[in-house]
Coordinates of N, CA and C in Angstrom, one line a residue:
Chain A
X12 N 0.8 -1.2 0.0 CA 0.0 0.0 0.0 C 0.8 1.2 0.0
X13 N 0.5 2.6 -0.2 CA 1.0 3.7 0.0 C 1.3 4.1 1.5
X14 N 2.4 5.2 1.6 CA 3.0 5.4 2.6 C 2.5 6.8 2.6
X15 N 2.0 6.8 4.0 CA 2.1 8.6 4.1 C 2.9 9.1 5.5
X16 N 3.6 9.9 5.6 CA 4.5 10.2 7.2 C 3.9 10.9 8.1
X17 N 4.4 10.9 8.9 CA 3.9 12.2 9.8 C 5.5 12.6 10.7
X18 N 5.7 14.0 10.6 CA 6.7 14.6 11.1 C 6.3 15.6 12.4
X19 N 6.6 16.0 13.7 CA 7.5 14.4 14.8 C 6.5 13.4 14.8
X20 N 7.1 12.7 15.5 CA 6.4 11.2 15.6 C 6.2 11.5 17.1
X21 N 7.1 11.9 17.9 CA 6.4 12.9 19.3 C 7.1 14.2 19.6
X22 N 6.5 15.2 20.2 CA 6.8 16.6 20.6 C 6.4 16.7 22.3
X23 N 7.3 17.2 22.3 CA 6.5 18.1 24.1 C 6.6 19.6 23.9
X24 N 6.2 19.8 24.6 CA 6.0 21.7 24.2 C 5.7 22.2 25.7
X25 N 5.8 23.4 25.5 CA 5.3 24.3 27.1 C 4.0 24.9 26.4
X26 N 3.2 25.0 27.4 CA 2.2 25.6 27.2 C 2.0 27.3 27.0
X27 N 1.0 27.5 25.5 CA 1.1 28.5 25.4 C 2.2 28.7 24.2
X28 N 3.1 27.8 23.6 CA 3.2 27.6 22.5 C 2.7 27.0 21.3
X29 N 3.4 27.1 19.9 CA 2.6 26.1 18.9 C 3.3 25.7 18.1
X30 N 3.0 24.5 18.2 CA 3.7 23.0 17.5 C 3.3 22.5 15.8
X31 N 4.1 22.4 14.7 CA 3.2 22.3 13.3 C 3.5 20.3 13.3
X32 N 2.6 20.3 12.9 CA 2.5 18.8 12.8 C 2.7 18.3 11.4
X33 N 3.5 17.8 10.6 CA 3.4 17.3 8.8 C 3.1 16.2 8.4
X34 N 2.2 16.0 7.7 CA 1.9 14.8 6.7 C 2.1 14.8 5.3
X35 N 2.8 13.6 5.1 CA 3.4 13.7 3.6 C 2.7 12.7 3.3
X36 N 2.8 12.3 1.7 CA 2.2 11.4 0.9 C 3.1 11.2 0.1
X37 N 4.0 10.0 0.1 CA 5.2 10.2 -0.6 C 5.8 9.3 -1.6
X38 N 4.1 8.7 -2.0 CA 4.3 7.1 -3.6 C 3.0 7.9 -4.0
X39 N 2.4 8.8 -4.1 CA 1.0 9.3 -4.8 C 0.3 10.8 -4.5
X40 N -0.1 11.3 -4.9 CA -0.6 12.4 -4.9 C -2.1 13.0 -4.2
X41 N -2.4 13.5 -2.9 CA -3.2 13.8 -2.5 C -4.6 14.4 -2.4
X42 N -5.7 15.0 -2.4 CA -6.0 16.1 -3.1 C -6.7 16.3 -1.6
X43 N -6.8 15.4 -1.1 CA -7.9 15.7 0.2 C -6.8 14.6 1.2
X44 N -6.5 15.7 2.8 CA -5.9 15.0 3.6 C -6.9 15.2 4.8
X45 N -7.2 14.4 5.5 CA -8.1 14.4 6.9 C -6.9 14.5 8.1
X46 N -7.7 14.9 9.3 CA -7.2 15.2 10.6 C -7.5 14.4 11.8
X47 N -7.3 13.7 12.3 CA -8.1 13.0 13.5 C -7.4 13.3 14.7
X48 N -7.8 13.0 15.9 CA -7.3 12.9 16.8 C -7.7 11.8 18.0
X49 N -7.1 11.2 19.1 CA -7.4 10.2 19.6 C -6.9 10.0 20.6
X50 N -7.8 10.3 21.8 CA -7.8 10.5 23.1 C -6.9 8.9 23.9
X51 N -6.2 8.6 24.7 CA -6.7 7.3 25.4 C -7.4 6.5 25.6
X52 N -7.9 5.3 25.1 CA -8.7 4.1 25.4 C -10.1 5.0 24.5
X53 N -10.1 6.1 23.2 CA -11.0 6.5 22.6 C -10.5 6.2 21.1
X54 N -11.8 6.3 20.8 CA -11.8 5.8 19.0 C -10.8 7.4 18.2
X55 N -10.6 7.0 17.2 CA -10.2 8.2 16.7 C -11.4 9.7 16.2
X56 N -11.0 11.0 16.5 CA -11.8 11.4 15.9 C -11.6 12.3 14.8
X57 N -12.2 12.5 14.1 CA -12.1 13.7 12.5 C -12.4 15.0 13.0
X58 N -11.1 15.9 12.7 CA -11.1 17.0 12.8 C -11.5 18.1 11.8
X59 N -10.7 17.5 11.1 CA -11.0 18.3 9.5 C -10.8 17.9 8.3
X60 N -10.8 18.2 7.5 CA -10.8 17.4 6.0 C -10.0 19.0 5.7
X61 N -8.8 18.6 5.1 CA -7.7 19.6 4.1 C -8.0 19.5 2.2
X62 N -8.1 20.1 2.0 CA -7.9 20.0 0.5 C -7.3 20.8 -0.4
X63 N -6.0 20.7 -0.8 CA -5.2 21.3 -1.5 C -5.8 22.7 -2.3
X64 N -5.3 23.7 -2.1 CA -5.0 24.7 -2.5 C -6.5 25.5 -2.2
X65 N -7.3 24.9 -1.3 CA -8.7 25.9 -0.8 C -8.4 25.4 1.1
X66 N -9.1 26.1 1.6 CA -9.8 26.2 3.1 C -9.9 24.9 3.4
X67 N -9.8 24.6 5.2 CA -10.0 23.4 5.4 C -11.4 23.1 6.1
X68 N -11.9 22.6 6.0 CA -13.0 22.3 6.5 C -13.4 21.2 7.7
X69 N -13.8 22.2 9.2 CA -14.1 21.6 10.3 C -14.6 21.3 10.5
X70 N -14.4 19.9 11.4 CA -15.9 19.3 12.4 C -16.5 20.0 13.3
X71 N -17.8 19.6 14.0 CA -18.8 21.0 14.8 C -17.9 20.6 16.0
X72 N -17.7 21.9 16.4 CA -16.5 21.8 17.9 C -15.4 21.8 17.9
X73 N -14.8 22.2 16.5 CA -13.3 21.9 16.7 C -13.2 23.5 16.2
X74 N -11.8 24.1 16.5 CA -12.0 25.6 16.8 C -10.4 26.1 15.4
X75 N -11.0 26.4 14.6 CA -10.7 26.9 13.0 C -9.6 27.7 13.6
X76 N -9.3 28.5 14.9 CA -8.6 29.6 14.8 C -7.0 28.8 15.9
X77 N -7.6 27.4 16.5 CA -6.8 26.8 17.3 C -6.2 25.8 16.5
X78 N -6.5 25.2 15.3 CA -5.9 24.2 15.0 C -5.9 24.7 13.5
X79 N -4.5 25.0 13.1 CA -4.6 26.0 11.4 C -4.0 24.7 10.8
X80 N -4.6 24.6 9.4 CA -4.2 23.5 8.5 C -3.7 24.1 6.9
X81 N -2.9 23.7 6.6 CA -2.2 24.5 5.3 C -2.4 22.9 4.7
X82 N -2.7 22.8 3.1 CA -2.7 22.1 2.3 C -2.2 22.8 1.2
X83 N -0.9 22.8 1.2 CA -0.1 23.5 0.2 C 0.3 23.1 -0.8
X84 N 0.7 21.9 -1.2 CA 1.1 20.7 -2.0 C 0.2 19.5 -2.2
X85 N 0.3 18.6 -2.9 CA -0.8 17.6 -3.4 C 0.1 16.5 -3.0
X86 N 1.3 16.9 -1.8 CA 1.7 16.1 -0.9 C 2.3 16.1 0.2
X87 N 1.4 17.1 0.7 CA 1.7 17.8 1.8 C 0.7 18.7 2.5
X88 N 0.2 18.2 3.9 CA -0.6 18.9 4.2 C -0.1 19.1 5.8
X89 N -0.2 20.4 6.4 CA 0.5 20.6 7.7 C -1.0 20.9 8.9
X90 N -0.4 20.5 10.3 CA -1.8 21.1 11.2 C -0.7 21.8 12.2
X91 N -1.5 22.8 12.7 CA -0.7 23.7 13.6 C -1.4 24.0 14.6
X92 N -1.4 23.6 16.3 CA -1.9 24.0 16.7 C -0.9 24.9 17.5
X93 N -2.1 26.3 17.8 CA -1.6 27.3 18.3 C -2.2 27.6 19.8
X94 N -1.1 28.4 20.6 CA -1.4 28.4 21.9 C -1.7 27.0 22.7
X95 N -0.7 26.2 22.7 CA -1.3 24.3 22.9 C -1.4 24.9 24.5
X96 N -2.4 24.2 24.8 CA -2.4 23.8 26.3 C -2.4 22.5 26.8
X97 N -2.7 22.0 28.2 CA -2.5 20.3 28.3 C -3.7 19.9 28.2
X98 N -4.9 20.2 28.0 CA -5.9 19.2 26.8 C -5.8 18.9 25.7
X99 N -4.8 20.0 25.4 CA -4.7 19.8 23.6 C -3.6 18.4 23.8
X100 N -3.0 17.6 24.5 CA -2.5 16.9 24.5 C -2.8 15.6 24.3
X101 N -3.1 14.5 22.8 CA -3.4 14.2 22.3 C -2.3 13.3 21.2
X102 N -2.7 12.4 20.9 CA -2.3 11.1 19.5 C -3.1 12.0 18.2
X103 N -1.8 12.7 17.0 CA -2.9 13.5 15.9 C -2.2 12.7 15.0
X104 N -3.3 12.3 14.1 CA -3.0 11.3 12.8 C -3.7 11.9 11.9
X105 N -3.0 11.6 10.5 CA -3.6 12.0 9.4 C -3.6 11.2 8.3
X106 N -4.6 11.3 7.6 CA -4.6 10.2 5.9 C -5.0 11.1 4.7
X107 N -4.4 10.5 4.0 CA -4.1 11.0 2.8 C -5.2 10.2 1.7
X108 N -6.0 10.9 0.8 CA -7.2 10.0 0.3 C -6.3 9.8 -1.2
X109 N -6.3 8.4 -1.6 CA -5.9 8.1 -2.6 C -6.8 7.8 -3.6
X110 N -7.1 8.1 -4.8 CA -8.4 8.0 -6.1 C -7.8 7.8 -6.8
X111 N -8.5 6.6 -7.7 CA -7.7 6.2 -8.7 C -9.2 5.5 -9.8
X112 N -8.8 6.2 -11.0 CA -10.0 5.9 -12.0 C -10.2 4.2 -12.1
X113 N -10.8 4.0 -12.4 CA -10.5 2.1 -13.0 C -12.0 1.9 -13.3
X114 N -11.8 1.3 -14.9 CA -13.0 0.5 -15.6 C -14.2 1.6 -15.2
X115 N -14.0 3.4 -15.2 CA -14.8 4.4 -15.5 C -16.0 4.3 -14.4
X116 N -15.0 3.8 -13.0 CA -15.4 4.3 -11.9 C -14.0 4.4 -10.2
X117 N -14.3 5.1 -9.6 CA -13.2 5.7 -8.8 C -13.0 4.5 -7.9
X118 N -12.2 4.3 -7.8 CA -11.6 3.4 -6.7 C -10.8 4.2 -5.6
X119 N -11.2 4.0 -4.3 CA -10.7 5.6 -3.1 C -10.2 4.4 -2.1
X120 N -9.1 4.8 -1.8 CA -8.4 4.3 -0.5 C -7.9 5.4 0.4
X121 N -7.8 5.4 1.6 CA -7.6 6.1 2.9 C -6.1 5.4 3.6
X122 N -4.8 6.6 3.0 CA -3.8 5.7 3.9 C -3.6 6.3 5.4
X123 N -3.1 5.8 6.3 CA -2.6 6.9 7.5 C -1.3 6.9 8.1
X124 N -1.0 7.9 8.5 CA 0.2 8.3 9.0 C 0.3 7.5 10.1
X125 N 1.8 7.6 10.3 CA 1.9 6.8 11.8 C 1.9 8.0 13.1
X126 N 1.1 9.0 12.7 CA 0.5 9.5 14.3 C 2.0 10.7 15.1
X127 N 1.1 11.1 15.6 CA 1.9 12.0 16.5 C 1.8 12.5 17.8
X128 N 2.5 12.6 18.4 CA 1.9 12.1 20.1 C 2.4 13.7 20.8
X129 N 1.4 14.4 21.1 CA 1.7 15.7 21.6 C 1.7 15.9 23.2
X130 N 2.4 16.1 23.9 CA 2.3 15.9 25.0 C 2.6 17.3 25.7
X131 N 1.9 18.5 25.9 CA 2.0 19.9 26.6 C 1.8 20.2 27.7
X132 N 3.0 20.3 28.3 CA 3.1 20.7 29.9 C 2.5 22.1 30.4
Chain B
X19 N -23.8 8.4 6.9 CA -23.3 7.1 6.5 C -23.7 6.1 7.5
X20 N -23.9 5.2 7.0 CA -24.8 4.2 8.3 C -24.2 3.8 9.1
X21 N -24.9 3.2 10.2 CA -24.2 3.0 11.4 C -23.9 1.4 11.6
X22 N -22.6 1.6 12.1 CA -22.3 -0.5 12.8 C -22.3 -0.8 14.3
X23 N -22.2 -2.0 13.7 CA -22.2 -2.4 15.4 C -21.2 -3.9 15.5
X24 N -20.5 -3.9 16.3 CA -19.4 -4.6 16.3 C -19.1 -5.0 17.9
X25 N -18.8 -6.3 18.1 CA -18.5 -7.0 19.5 C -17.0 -6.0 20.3
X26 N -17.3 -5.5 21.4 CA -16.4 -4.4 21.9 C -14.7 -5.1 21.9
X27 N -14.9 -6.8 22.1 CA -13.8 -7.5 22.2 C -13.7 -9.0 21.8
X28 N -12.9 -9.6 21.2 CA -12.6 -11.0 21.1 C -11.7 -11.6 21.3
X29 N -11.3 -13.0 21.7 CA -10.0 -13.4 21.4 C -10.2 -14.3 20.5
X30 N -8.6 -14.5 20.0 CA -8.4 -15.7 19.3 C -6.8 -16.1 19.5
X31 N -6.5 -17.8 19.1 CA -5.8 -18.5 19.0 C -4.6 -18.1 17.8
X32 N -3.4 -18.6 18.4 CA -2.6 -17.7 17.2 C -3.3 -19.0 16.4
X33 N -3.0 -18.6 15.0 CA -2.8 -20.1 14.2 C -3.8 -20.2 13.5
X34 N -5.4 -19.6 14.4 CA -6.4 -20.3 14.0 C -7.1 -18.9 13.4
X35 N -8.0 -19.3 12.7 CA -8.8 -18.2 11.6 C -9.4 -16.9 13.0
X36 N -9.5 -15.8 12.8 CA -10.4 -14.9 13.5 C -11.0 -14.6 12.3
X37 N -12.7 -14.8 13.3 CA -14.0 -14.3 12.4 C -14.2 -13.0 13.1
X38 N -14.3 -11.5 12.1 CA -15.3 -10.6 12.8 C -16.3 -9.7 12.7
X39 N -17.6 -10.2 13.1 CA -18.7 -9.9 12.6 C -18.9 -8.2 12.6
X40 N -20.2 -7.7 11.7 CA -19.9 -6.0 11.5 C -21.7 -6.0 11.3
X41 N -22.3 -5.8 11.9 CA -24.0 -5.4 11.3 C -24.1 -3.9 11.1
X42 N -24.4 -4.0 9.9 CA -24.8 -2.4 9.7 C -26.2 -3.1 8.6
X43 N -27.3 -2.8 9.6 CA -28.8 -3.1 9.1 C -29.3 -2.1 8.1
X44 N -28.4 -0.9 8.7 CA -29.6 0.3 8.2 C -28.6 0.6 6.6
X45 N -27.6 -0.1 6.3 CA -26.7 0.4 4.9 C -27.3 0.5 3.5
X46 N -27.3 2.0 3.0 CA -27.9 2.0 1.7 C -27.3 1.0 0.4
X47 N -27.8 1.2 -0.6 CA -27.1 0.6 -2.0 C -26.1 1.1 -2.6
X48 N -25.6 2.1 -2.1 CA -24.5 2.6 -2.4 C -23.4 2.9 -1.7
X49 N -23.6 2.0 -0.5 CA -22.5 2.8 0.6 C -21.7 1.0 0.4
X50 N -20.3 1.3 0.3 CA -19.4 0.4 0.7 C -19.1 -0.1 2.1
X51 N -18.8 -1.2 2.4 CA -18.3 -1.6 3.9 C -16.8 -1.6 3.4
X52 N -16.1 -0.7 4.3 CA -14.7 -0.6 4.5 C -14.5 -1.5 6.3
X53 N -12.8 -1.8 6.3 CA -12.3 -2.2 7.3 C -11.3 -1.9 7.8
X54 N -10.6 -1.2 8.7 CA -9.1 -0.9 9.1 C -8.9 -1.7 10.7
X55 N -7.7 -1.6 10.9 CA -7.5 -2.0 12.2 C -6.1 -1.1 12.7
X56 N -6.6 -0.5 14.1 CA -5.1 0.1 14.8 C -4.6 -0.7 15.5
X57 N -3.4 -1.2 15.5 CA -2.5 -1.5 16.0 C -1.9 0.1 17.3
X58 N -1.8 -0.8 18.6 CA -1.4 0.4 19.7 C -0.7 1.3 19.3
X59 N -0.9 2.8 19.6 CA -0.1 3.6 19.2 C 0.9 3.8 18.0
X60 N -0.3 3.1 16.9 CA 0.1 3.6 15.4 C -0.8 3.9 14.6
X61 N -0.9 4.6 13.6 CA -2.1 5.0 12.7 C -2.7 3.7 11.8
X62 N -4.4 4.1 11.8 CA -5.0 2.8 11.4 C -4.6 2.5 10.4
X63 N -4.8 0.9 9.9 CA -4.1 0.1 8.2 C -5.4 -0.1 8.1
X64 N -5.4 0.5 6.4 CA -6.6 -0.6 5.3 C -6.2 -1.3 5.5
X65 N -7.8 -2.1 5.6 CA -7.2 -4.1 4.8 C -8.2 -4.1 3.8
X66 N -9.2 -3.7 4.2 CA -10.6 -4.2 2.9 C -11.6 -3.8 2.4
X67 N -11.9 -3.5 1.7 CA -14.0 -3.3 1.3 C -14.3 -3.9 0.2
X68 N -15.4 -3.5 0.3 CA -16.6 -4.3 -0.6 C -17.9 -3.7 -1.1
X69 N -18.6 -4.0 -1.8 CA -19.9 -3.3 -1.8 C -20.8 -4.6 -1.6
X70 N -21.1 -5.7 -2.4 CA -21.4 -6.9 -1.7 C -21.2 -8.0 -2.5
X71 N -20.0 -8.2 -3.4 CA -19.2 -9.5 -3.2 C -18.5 -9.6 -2.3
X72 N -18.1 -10.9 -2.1 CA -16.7 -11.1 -1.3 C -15.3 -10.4 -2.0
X73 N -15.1 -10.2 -1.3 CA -13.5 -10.2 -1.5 C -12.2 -10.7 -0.6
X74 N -11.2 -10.8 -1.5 CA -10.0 -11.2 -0.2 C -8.7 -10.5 -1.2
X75 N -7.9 -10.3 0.4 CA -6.5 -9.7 -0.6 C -5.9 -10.3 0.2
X76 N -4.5 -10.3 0.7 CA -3.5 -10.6 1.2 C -3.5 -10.8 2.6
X77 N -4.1 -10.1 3.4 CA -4.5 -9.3 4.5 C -5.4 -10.1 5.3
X78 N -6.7 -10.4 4.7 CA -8.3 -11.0 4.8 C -9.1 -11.0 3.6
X79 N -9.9 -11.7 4.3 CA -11.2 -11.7 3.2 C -12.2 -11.4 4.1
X80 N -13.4 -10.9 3.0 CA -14.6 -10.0 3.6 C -15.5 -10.9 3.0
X81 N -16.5 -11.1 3.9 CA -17.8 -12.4 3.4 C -18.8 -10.8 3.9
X82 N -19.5 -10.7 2.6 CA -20.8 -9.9 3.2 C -22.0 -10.7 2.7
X83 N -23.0 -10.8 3.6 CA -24.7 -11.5 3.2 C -25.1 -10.5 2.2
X84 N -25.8 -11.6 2.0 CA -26.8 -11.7 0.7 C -27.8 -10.4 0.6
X85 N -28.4 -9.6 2.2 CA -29.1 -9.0 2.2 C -28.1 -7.1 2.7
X86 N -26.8 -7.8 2.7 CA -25.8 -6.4 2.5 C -26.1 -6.2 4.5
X87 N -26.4 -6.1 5.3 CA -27.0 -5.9 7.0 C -26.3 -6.4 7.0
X88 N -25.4 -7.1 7.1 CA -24.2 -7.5 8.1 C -22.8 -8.1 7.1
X89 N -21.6 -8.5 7.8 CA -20.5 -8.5 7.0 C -19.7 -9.5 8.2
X90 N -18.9 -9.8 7.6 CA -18.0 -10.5 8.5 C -16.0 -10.5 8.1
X91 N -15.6 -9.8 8.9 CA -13.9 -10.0 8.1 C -13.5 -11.4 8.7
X92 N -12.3 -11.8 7.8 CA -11.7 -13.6 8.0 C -10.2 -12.7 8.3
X93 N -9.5 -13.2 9.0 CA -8.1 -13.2 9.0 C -7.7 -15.0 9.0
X94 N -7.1 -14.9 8.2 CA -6.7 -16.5 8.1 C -6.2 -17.5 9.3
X95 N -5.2 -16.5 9.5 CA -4.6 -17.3 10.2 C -4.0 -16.5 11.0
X96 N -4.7 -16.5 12.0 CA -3.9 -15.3 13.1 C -2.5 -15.0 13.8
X97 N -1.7 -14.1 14.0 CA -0.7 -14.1 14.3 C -0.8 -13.0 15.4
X98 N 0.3 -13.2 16.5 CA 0.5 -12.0 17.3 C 0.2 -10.6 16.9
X99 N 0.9 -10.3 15.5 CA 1.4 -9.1 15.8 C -0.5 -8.6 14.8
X100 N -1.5 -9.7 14.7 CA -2.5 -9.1 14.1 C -3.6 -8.7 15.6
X101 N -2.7 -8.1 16.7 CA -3.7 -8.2 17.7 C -3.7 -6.0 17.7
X102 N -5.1 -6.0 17.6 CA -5.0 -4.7 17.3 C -6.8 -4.6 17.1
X103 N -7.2 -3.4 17.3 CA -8.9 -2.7 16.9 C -9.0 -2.4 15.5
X104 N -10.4 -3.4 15.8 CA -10.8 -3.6 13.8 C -11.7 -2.6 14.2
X105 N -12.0 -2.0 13.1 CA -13.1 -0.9 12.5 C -13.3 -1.6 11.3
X106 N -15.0 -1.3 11.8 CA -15.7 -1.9 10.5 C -16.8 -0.5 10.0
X107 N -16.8 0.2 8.8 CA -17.4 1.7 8.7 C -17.9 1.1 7.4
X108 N -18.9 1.8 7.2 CA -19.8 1.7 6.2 C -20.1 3.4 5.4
X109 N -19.4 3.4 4.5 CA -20.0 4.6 3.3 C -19.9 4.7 2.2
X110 N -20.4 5.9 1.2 CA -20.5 5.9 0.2 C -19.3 6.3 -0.3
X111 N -17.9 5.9 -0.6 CA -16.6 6.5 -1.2 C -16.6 7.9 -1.9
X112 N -17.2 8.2 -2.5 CA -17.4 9.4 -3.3 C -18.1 10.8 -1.9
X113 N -18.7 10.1 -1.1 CA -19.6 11.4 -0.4 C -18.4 11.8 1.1
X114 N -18.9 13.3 1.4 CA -18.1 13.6 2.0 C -16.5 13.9 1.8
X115 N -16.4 14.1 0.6 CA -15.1 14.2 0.4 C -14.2 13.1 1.0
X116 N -14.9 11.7 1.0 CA -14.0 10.8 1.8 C -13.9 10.5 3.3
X117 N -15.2 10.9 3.9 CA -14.7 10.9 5.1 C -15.1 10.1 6.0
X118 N -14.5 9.8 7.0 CA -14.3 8.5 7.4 C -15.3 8.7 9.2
X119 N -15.6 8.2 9.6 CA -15.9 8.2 10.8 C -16.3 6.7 11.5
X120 N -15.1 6.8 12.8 CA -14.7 5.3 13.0 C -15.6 5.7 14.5
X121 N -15.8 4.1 15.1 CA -16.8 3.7 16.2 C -15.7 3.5 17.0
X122 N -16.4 2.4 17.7 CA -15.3 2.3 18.7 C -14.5 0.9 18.6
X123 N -15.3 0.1 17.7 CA -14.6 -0.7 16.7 C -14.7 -2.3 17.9
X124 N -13.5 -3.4 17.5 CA -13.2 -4.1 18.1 C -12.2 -4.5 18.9
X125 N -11.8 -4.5 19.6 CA -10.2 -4.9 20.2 C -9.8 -6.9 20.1
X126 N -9.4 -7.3 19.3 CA -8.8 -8.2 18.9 C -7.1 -8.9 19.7
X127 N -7.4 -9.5 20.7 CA -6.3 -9.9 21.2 C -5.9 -11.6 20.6
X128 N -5.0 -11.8 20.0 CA -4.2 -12.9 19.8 C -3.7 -13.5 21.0
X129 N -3.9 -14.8 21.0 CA -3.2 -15.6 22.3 C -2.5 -16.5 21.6
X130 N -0.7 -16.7 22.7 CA 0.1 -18.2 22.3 C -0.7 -19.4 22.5

């Protein structure tokens, strides 16, 4: 399958700064990267959906001005959270949506990063 | 995208096949059953979908009924390191720009 990264793999930070989080897609080309996040002993959850070269679009309750997403490249999409505090402390993973035409219908796979583990004192 | 329902926990035998069941009653005709599994503290792997043949790849095979409400993944032959939370999600690939929304899935432990 396709490989997508994620750069760090863990951070600590002081509180009250902000950490950029990266996902690459680095055997295919992107157009839509998602955001999840995943508490302890909790399922993962969807933050936002990135899509190259427009606005990212957020889940109800997640806060547009705390968690900034750049989708700059069609293999590369970044999350930044600003002002982290120790709730924002959290496992953030991302996937890269992979589409591919065949026999004149889309075949879509979801790869994912191996995760990033934020931990703010 | 419709909703599943999946056993919170199972075990199995290394060696021996794990079956894992997925009901999603309410699934339209166009929504695919997808399957991933997290492994601790790493991001979830595809293994599979379907719309309602079977299929198998490398990984597993997917048996879905005849009336599409329920699905079941095969892992052949289980191994340690396949002990990790299956998600079994049901949607339309095309809707939502892709988007995924996982339950709370299964936790799958392998035993020597």
């Amino acid at each position: 399958g396709a490989v997508v990264s994620q750069h760090p793999s863990r951070v600590i930070c002081k509180s009250g700064t902000s950490v950029k989080i990266e996902c690459r897609s680095l055997d295919f080309q992107a157009t839509t990267m998602f955001w999840y996040r995943q508490f302890p002993k909790q399922s993962l959850m969807l933050m936002a959906t990135s899509n190259e070269g427009s606005k990212a679009t957020y889940e109800q309750g997640v806060e547009k001005d705390k968690f900034l997403i750049n989708h700059a490249s069609l293999t590369l999409s970044t999350l930044t959270v600003t002002s982290a505090h120790p709730e924002d402390s959290s496992f953030y993973i991302c996937s890269a949506r992979d589409w591919k035409a065949s026999g004149g219908k889309g075949q879509e796979t979801q790869y994912f990063g191996p995760g990033t583990r934020l931990l703010v004192l | 995208d419709a909703k599943t329902t999946q056993p919170p926990s199972m075990d199995c035998a290394e060696g021996r096949a794990a079956n894992l069941p997925c009901n999603h009653s309410t699934i339209s005709g166009n929504e695919y059953v997808y399957w991933y599994r997290q492994i601790h503290s790493q991001g979830p792997q595809y293994i599979i979908h379907g719309l309602k043949n079977n299929e198998t790849n490398e990984m597993a095979s997917l048996i879905i009924t005849e009336d599409r409400k329920s699905s079941t993944l095969i892992l052949p032959h289980a191994t340690l390191r396949d002990t990790a939370v299956y998600y079994c999600i049901v949607r339309v690939p095309t809707d939502s720009w892709g988007k995924l929304q996982f339950g709370a899935g299964t936790q799958v432990v392998v035993t020597p």
